[in-house]
Each structure stands twice: as C-alpha cells, then as structure tokens.
C-alpha cells in the first residue's frame, strides 16, 4: 500500500470501517490506520459503506437495497485502457469544453476529482491536471490507483501529468499558482433522483459515503472556482439538470448523457 495523503477530515460520514479481503487482515489493518477507521471482522448490516481492502481496494455499500458490486478505480484495468484508446480531444465533449481541441497542454484543476477518471482522461489527452478531493477515502483510493497506474507501462506517461491533493477546494484553490489553474473543472455530485448514464451503482455508493449535508454548497463551489480560474470554469451536469447554483452559463456543450456548462472567470 502506498503512502497516505494529509487530510483535513478524520473520516467520511458514511464510512463504517475497513474489511479484509481474501484473509489479508494485515493489509486491512494498514488501511484502517491510514483512514482512522474501524477494522471490521464482518460486513455490518447498517446502511453505509465499507472499504474492502483488496487489490485494488474498493467501496462496498451495505444495508437494505445496497448495490451488490463494489466500486473501485484501477488505471491498469484493460477496460480503462480501451476507453483511453478510443478518446480524442476533438471528439470528447469534456476535452472540448476544457479547450484541448485548440490548446495542446492547458493547465486544469479538477476541483472535485472523486475517483479521478475525468482527470485521468484529460491528462491522457495532454492537459496538466491538479486533482483536488475533499473526501479522505476517495483521495486515498485515487492515490493508490495513481501509484499503481504509474508503475504500469501504458498509462504511466499520462498519469505523470496528474497530481493529487486532498482537501477542500475552498482552501486549496487559492493557494495554487495561477499557472496551474487556467481551467477549473467541477463535477458536483448529482442530487438523489437525477439521471445520468451508467452511474446508478456508483452514485448510490458515493451518496452513502458522502451524504448531501457533508458536501459544500453549490453556490460556494462555483464562486470559488470562478475566483480561481484564469480562463474558464467547466461544470459537468446531467442533461436535464438545472444550472449549478441557478447561475446561467455562458454556453454549454452537450454529450449523450451529460452536458458541460462553461463560465467566465
């Protein structure tokens, strides 16, 4: 297991503890210590999330009606590599929203990185990305995935363009050099009941880990992003969702399941 990231918060509200996988209790104990979470002997019946300390580590929802399959991020996975191979700056709507179809190496801050997939795609397409994640659990999973991905031959070059910091964007964004924050990208968690292609299981697990009351208000996210960006702010929304914090964007780019709203600094 890789080294830990410093964090402002001791534990995500929905994390119930860490569970060993395939008898690797020592590995599970190391994860529990890293996160400041209980080491569990069995999956709890209560609603919430446990971290399964496998290879790769994964989040498993618990309680009635919880998704059966865990959620992991693995930048060495063949399916992930195929996704990258089929992505281009001219066709990908996120890449176009960021401006990668016109500028070869923009500096992007993914201020709500989550599991880091969008940040990794942008890095693969040539952007220099700083990923910020307030959740200690998600940041730790992403740090582990980045370390493993950099050791693999194919994604290593792209992931070297991606750095990770754990903490609240409201504190971290202003501290970044201006040269690092040409574009600030926000992907706030969609509210319960919204629709977005392919995220049912992932959304349920992340909402269980980070309930709405634990998240920063949308208006503050957008305010801090616009104050920090030197070129533009890009906000990911479901196609039918209202504008973030009810603030109309300058323009929008539409994908099949989502749209990207663009704001001036």
mmCIF file of C-alpha atoms in Angstrom:
data_model
loop_
_atom_site.group_PDB
_atom_site.id
_atom_site.type_symbol
_atom_site.label_atom_id
_atom_site.label_comp_id
_atom_site.label_asym_id
_atom_site.label_seq_id
_atom_site.Cartn_x
_atom_site.Cartn_y
_atom_site.Cartn_z
ATOM 1 C CA UNK A 1 0.000 0.000 0.000
ATOM 2 C CA UNK A 2 1.233 3.463 -0.920
ATOM 3 C CA UNK A 3 1.827 6.361 1.495
ATOM 4 C CA UNK A 4 -1.066 8.358 2.841
ATOM 5 C CA UNK A 5 -2.196 11.878 1.961
ATOM 6 C CA UNK A 6 -2.718 14.548 4.598
ATOM 7 C CA UNK A 7 -6.384 15.268 5.235
ATOM 8 C CA UNK A 8 -8.494 17.939 6.904
ATOM 9 C CA UNK A 9 -11.228 15.493 7.899
ATOM 10 C CA UNK A 10 -10.692 12.374 10.014
ATOM 11 C CA UNK A 11 -13.421 10.218 8.471
ATOM 12 C CA UNK A 12 -16.089 10.393 5.780
ATOM 13 C CA UNK A 13 -19.562 10.359 7.384
ATOM 14 C CA UNK A 14 -20.772 7.198 5.670
ATOM 15 C CA UNK A 15 -17.665 5.040 6.140
ATOM 16 C CA UNK A 16 -18.411 2.261 8.641
ATOM 17 C CA UNK A 17 -14.969 0.687 8.576
ATOM 18 C CA UNK A 18 -12.446 -1.434 6.690
ATOM 19 C CA UNK A 19 -12.950 -5.094 5.817
ATOM 20 C CA UNK A 20 -10.228 -7.626 4.975
ATOM 21 C CA UNK A 21 -10.457 -9.426 1.617
ATOM 22 C CA UNK A 22 -9.055 -12.907 0.954
ATOM 23 C CA UNK A 23 -7.745 -13.124 4.507
ATOM 24 C CA UNK A 24 -5.395 -10.128 4.130
ATOM 25 C CA UNK A 25 -6.102 -8.747 7.583
ATOM 26 C CA UNK A 26 -2.704 -7.068 7.830
ATOM 27 C CA UNK A 27 -3.432 -5.065 4.685
ATOM 28 C CA UNK A 28 -6.870 -4.189 6.020
ATOM 29 C CA UNK A 29 -5.340 -3.055 9.313
ATOM 30 C CA UNK A 30 -2.959 -0.764 7.423
ATOM 31 C CA UNK A 31 -5.894 0.789 5.549
ATOM 32 C CA UNK A 32 -7.851 1.222 8.787
ATOM 33 C CA UNK A 33 -4.909 3.015 10.372
ATOM 34 C CA UNK A 34 -4.393 5.156 7.268
ATOM 35 C CA UNK A 35 -8.018 6.319 7.287
ATOM 36 C CA UNK A 36 -8.612 6.383 11.041
ATOM 37 C CA UNK A 37 -11.467 3.905 10.564
ATOM 38 C CA UNK A 38 -12.548 0.791 12.492
ATOM 39 C CA UNK A 39 -11.186 -2.584 11.372
ATOM 40 C CA UNK A 40 -14.207 -4.845 10.856
ATOM 41 C CA UNK A 41 -14.440 -8.607 11.194
ATOM 42 C CA UNK A 42 -17.620 -8.823 9.059
ATOM 43 C CA UNK A 43 -19.728 -6.589 6.853
ATOM 44 C CA UNK A 44 -22.207 -4.620 9.004
ATOM 45 C CA UNK A 45 -25.966 -4.735 8.477
ATOM 46 C CA UNK A 46 -26.328 -0.981 8.931
ATOM 47 C CA UNK A 47 -26.621 1.296 5.917
ATOM 48 C CA UNK A 48 -23.345 2.863 4.900
ATOM 49 C CA UNK A 49 -20.103 1.991 3.133
ATOM 50 C CA UNK A 50 -17.163 -0.260 3.959
ATOM 51 C CA UNK A 51 -13.780 -0.220 2.314
ATOM 52 C CA UNK A 52 -12.794 -3.673 1.101
ATOM 53 C CA UNK A 53 -9.008 -3.734 1.396
ATOM 54 C CA UNK A 54 -8.372 -5.867 -1.683
ATOM 55 C CA UNK A 55 -6.228 -5.358 -4.768
ATOM 56 C CA UNK A 56 -7.463 -2.891 -5.821
ATOM 57 C CA UNK A 57 -9.282 -1.556 -2.751
ATOM 58 C CA UNK A 58 -12.974 -0.912 -3.313
ATOM 59 C CA UNK A 59 -16.014 0.659 -1.685
ATOM 60 C CA UNK A 60 -18.934 -1.642 -0.858
ATOM 61 C CA UNK A 61 -22.355 -0.300 0.115
ATOM 62 C CA UNK A 62 -24.150 -2.019 2.994
ATOM 63 C CA UNK A 63 -27.709 -2.137 4.284
ATOM 64 C CA UNK A 64 -31.076 -2.941 2.685
ATOM 65 C CA UNK A 65 -31.193 -2.438 -1.075
ATOM 66 C CA UNK A 66 -27.485 -1.630 -1.371
ATOM 67 C CA UNK A 67 -25.725 -2.415 -4.674
ATOM 68 C CA UNK A 68 -24.124 -5.865 -4.614
ATOM 69 C CA UNK A 69 -20.958 -4.997 -6.503
ATOM 70 C CA UNK A 70 -18.162 -2.826 -5.069
ATOM 71 C CA UNK A 71 -16.763 0.331 -6.616
ATOM 72 C CA UNK A 72 -13.051 0.577 -7.397
ATOM 73 C CA UNK A 73 -10.729 2.651 -9.556
ATOM 74 C CA UNK A 74 -7.918 0.867 -11.382
ATOM 75 C CA UNK A 75 -5.869 2.640 -14.041
ATOM 76 C CA UNK A 76 -4.255 -0.664 -15.076
ATOM 77 C CA UNK A 77 -7.588 -2.293 -15.951
ATOM 78 C CA UNK A 78 -7.807 -3.367 -19.648
ATOM 79 C CA UNK A 79 -11.262 -1.817 -19.979
ATOM 80 C CA UNK A 80 -9.845 1.502 -18.811
ATOM 81 C CA UNK A 81 -7.032 1.306 -21.362
ATOM 82 C CA UNK A 82 -9.546 0.616 -24.131
ATOM 83 C CA UNK A 83 -11.522 3.673 -23.069
ATOM 84 C CA UNK A 84 -8.440 5.854 -23.273
ATOM 85 C CA UNK A 85 -7.518 4.437 -26.673
ATOM 86 C CA UNK A 86 -10.923 5.456 -28.030
ATOM 87 C CA UNK A 87 -10.797 9.024 -26.676
ATOM 88 C CA UNK A 88 -9.713 12.071 -28.684
ATOM 89 C CA UNK A 89 -9.519 15.769 -27.889
ATOM 90 C CA UNK A 90 -11.640 16.651 -30.916
ATOM 91 C CA UNK A 91 -14.484 14.212 -30.186
ATOM 92 C CA UNK A 92 -14.660 14.105 -26.394
ATOM 93 C CA UNK A 93 -17.097 16.776 -25.095
ATOM 94 C CA UNK A 94 -15.173 17.276 -21.833
ATOM 95 C CA UNK A 95 -11.918 17.761 -23.736
ATOM 96 C CA UNK A 96 -13.618 20.293 -25.991
ATOM 97 C CA UNK A 97 -15.146 22.100 -23.007
ATOM 98 C CA UNK A 98 -11.706 22.395 -21.422
ATOM 99 C CA UNK A 99 -10.242 23.582 -24.753
ATOM 100 C CA UNK A 100 -7.961 20.645 -25.539
ATOM 101 C CA UNK A 101 -9.053 20.651 -29.192
ATOM 102 C CA UNK A 102 -7.444 24.097 -29.562
ATOM 103 C CA UNK A 103 -4.623 24.149 -26.997
ATOM 104 C CA UNK A 104 -2.348 21.135 -26.581
ATOM 105 C CA UNK A 105 -1.488 21.389 -22.882
ATOM 106 C CA UNK A 106 -3.865 23.523 -20.801
ATOM 107 C CA UNK A 107 -3.471 23.653 -17.030
ATOM 108 C CA UNK A 108 -6.609 22.215 -15.423
ATOM 109 C CA UNK A 109 -7.694 21.882 -11.819
ATOM 110 C CA UNK A 110 -10.206 19.076 -11.336
ATOM 111 C CA UNK A 111 -11.544 20.548 -8.111
ATOM 112 C CA UNK A 112 -13.977 17.689 -7.330
ATOM 113 C CA UNK A 113 -11.879 14.752 -8.508
ATOM 114 C CA UNK A 114 -13.818 11.849 -6.974
ATOM 115 C CA UNK A 115 -12.388 8.647 -8.427
ATOM 116 C CA UNK A 116 -10.250 10.617 -10.870
ATOM 117 C CA UNK A 117 -11.482 9.231 -14.168
ATOM 118 C CA UNK A 118 -12.139 12.592 -15.835
ATOM 119 C CA UNK A 119 -8.817 13.937 -14.547
ATOM 120 C CA UNK A 120 -7.008 10.914 -15.979
ATOM 121 C CA UNK A 121 -8.730 11.294 -19.364
ATOM 122 C CA UNK A 122 -7.700 14.948 -19.523
ATOM 123 C CA UNK A 123 -4.120 14.052 -18.603
ATOM 124 C CA UNK A 124 -4.119 11.330 -21.268
ATOM 125 C CA UNK A 125 -5.180 13.921 -23.855
ATOM 126 C CA UNK A 126 -2.350 16.263 -22.899
ATOM 127 C CA UNK A 127 -3.617 18.502 -20.103
ATOM 128 C CA UNK A 128 -1.586 19.156 -16.963
ATOM 129 C CA UNK A 129 -4.046 18.351 -14.185
ATOM 130 C CA UNK A 130 -4.116 19.052 -10.468
ATOM 131 C CA UNK A 131 -6.832 16.906 -8.862
ATOM 132 C CA UNK A 132 -8.398 18.070 -5.597
ATOM 133 C CA UNK A 133 -10.546 15.765 -3.463
ATOM 134 C CA UNK A 134 -12.026 16.653 -0.075
ATOM 135 C CA UNK A 135 -13.003 13.089 0.866
ATOM 136 C CA UNK A 136 -10.109 11.320 2.641
ATOM 137 C CA UNK A 137 -11.422 7.935 1.482
ATOM 138 C CA UNK A 138 -11.755 8.875 -2.185
ATOM 139 C CA UNK A 139 -8.406 10.683 -2.128
ATOM 140 C CA UNK A 140 -6.716 7.620 -0.640
ATOM 141 C CA UNK A 141 -8.261 5.305 -3.254
ATOM 142 C CA UNK A 142 -7.234 7.673 -6.035
ATOM 143 C CA UNK A 143 -3.692 7.978 -4.685
ATOM 144 C CA UNK A 144 -3.421 4.184 -4.641
ATOM 145 C CA UNK A 145 -4.743 3.922 -8.199
ATOM 146 C CA UNK A 146 -2.369 6.610 -9.466
ATOM 147 C CA UNK A 147 0.621 4.918 -7.867
ATOM 148 C CA UNK A 148 -0.320 1.578 -9.427
ATOM 149 C CA UNK A 149 -1.040 3.160 -12.804
ATOM 150 C CA UNK A 150 2.310 4.910 -12.922
ATOM 151 C CA UNK A 151 4.066 1.576 -12.448
ATOM 152 C CA UNK A 152 2.283 0.102 -15.490
ATOM 153 C CA UNK A 153 3.931 0.820 -18.867
ATOM 154 C CA UNK A 154 0.960 2.093 -20.878
ATOM 155 C CA UNK A 155 -0.767 4.732 -18.698
ATOM 156 C CA UNK A 156 2.383 5.871 -16.897
ATOM 157 C CA UNK A 157 3.267 8.819 -19.162
ATOM 158 C CA UNK A 158 -0.229 10.327 -18.991
ATOM 159 C CA UNK A 159 -0.537 9.904 -15.237
ATOM 160 C CA UNK A 160 2.715 11.761 -14.690
ATOM 161 C CA UNK A 161 0.774 14.851 -15.829
ATOM 162 C CA UNK A 162 -1.708 14.365 -12.971
ATOM 163 C CA UNK A 163 -1.022 15.359 -9.358
ATOM 164 C CA UNK A 164 -3.364 14.890 -6.383
ATOM 165 C CA UNK A 165 -4.078 16.949 -3.278
ATOM 166 C CA UNK A 166 -6.504 16.046 -0.511
ATOM 167 C CA UNK A 167 -8.539 18.878 0.966
ATOM 168 C CA UNK A 168 -11.385 21.321 0.492
ATOM 169 C CA UNK A 169 -11.222 23.210 -2.793
ATOM 170 C CA UNK A 170 -12.228 26.399 -0.998
ATOM 171 C CA UNK A 171 -8.885 26.300 0.788
ATOM 172 C CA UNK A 172 -6.693 24.658 -1.851
ATOM 173 C CA UNK A 173 -7.715 26.535 -4.998
ATOM 174 C CA UNK A 174 -6.492 29.991 -3.969
ATOM 175 C CA UNK A 175 -3.153 28.505 -2.862
ATOM 176 C CA UNK A 176 -2.354 27.062 -6.284
ATOM 177 C CA UNK A 177 -0.126 29.121 -8.617
ATOM 178 C CA UNK A 178 -2.077 30.967 -11.317
ATOM 179 C CA UNK A 179 -0.260 28.983 -13.992
ATOM 180 C CA UNK A 180 -1.877 25.769 -12.654
ATOM 181 C CA UNK A 181 -5.479 26.976 -12.785
ATOM 182 C CA UNK A 182 -6.264 28.172 -16.282
ATOM 183 C CA UNK A 183 -9.354 25.971 -16.258
ATOM 184 C CA UNK A 184 -11.220 24.852 -13.122
ATOM 185 C CA UNK A 185 -13.429 21.795 -13.626
ATOM 186 C CA UNK A 186 -16.309 20.932 -11.294
ATOM 187 C CA UNK A 187 -18.261 17.684 -11.241
ATOM 188 C CA UNK A 188 -20.524 18.070 -8.190
ATOM 189 C CA UNK A 189 -22.406 15.008 -7.081
ATOM 190 C CA UNK A 190 -25.831 14.987 -8.698
ATOM 191 C CA UNK A 191 -28.737 15.085 -6.234
ATOM 192 C CA UNK A 192 -30.662 11.909 -5.488
ATOM 193 C CA UNK A 193 -33.247 11.191 -8.176
ATOM 194 C CA UNK A 194 -31.301 12.769 -11.026
ATOM 195 C CA UNK A 195 -30.447 10.735 -14.092
ATOM 196 C CA UNK A 196 -27.054 10.244 -15.650
ATOM 197 C CA UNK A 197 -25.954 7.414 -17.913
ATOM 198 C CA UNK A 198 -24.272 4.494 -16.180
ATOM 199 C CA UNK A 199 -23.908 5.900 -12.683
ATOM 200 C CA UNK A 200 -26.643 4.121 -10.732
ATOM 201 C CA UNK A 201 -24.387 1.921 -8.596
ATOM 202 C CA UNK A 202 -21.591 4.475 -8.356
ATOM 203 C CA UNK A 203 -23.961 7.283 -7.375
ATOM 204 C CA UNK A 204 -25.598 5.169 -4.658
ATOM 205 C CA UNK A 205 -22.258 4.268 -3.112
ATOM 206 C CA UNK A 206 -20.873 7.803 -3.223
ATOM 207 C CA UNK A 207 -24.059 9.279 -1.772
ATOM 208 C CA UNK A 208 -23.911 6.741 1.051
ATOM 209 C CA UNK A 209 -20.291 7.688 1.723
ATOM 210 C CA UNK A 210 -20.867 11.442 1.399
ATOM 211 C CA UNK A 211 -24.445 12.482 2.219
ATOM 212 C CA UNK A 212 -25.628 15.856 0.959
ATOM 213 C CA UNK A 213 -25.108 17.597 4.286
ATOM 214 C CA UNK A 214 -21.390 16.725 4.147
ATOM 215 C CA UNK A 215 -20.867 18.449 0.795
ATOM 216 C CA UNK A 216 -20.023 22.089 0.124
ATOM 217 C CA UNK A 217 -22.937 24.267 -1.074
ATOM 218 C CA UNK A 218 -23.140 24.547 -4.864
ATOM 219 C CA UNK A 219 -23.009 28.345 -4.807
ATOM 220 C CA UNK A 220 -19.731 28.259 -2.882
ATOM 221 C CA UNK A 221 -18.214 25.722 -5.283
ATOM 222 C CA UNK A 222 -18.961 27.890 -8.287
ATOM 223 C CA UNK A 223 -17.921 31.121 -6.547
ATOM 224 C CA UNK A 224 -14.510 29.737 -5.594
ATOM 225 C CA UNK A 225 -13.986 28.130 -8.991
ATOM 226 C CA UNK A 226 -14.707 31.381 -10.841
ATOM 227 C CA UNK A 227 -12.458 33.325 -8.478
ATOM 228 C CA UNK A 228 -9.561 30.937 -9.122
ATOM 229 C CA UNK A 229 -9.809 30.187 -12.866
ATOM 230 C CA UNK A 230 -7.862 32.421 -15.230
ATOM 231 C CA UNK A 231 -9.558 31.248 -18.463
ATOM 232 C CA UNK A 232 -12.799 29.407 -17.740
ATOM 233 C CA UNK A 233 -14.802 27.202 -15.417
ATOM 234 C CA UNK A 234 -16.339 23.959 -16.711
ATOM 235 C CA UNK A 235 -19.206 22.329 -14.803
ATOM 236 C CA UNK A 236 -20.474 18.820 -15.520
ATOM 237 C CA UNK A 237 -24.253 18.374 -15.235
ATOM 238 C CA UNK A 238 -26.810 15.809 -16.277
ATOM 239 C CA UNK A 239 -28.547 16.860 -19.493
ATOM 240 C CA UNK A 240 -31.772 17.916 -17.754
ATOM 241 C CA UNK A 241 -30.317 19.263 -14.521
ATOM 242 C CA UNK A 242 -30.631 22.972 -13.763
ATOM 243 C CA UNK A 243 -27.539 25.134 -13.914
ATOM 244 C CA UNK A 244 -25.285 24.887 -10.888
ATOM 245 C CA UNK A 245 -26.480 27.232 -8.130
ATOM 246 C CA UNK A 246 -29.090 28.514 -10.624
ATOM 247 C CA UNK A 247 -26.380 30.579 -12.368
ATOM 248 C CA UNK A 248 -26.735 30.530 -16.145
ATOM 249 C CA UNK A 249 -23.550 29.557 -18.016
ATOM 250 C CA UNK A 250 -22.033 31.490 -20.898
ATOM 251 C CA UNK A 251 -22.592 28.442 -23.119
ATOM 252 C CA UNK A 252 -22.900 24.656 -22.930
ATOM 253 C CA UNK A 253 -21.568 21.615 -24.769
ATOM 254 C CA UNK A 254 -23.782 18.526 -24.839
ATOM 255 C CA UNK A 255 -22.822 14.860 -24.699
ATOM 256 C CA UNK A 256 -25.172 11.873 -24.826
ATOM 257 C CA UNK A 257 -25.882 11.725 -21.080
ATOM 258 C CA UNK A 258 -24.339 14.905 -19.691
ATOM 259 C CA UNK A 259 -23.624 18.482 -20.639
ATOM 260 C CA UNK A 260 -20.739 20.788 -19.807
ATOM 261 C CA UNK A 261 -21.612 24.335 -18.761
ATOM 262 C CA UNK A 262 -18.935 26.986 -19.342
ATOM 263 C CA UNK A 263 -18.489 30.082 -17.175
ATOM 264 C CA UNK A 264 -16.209 33.074 -17.465
ATOM 265 C CA UNK A 265 -13.812 33.686 -14.550
#
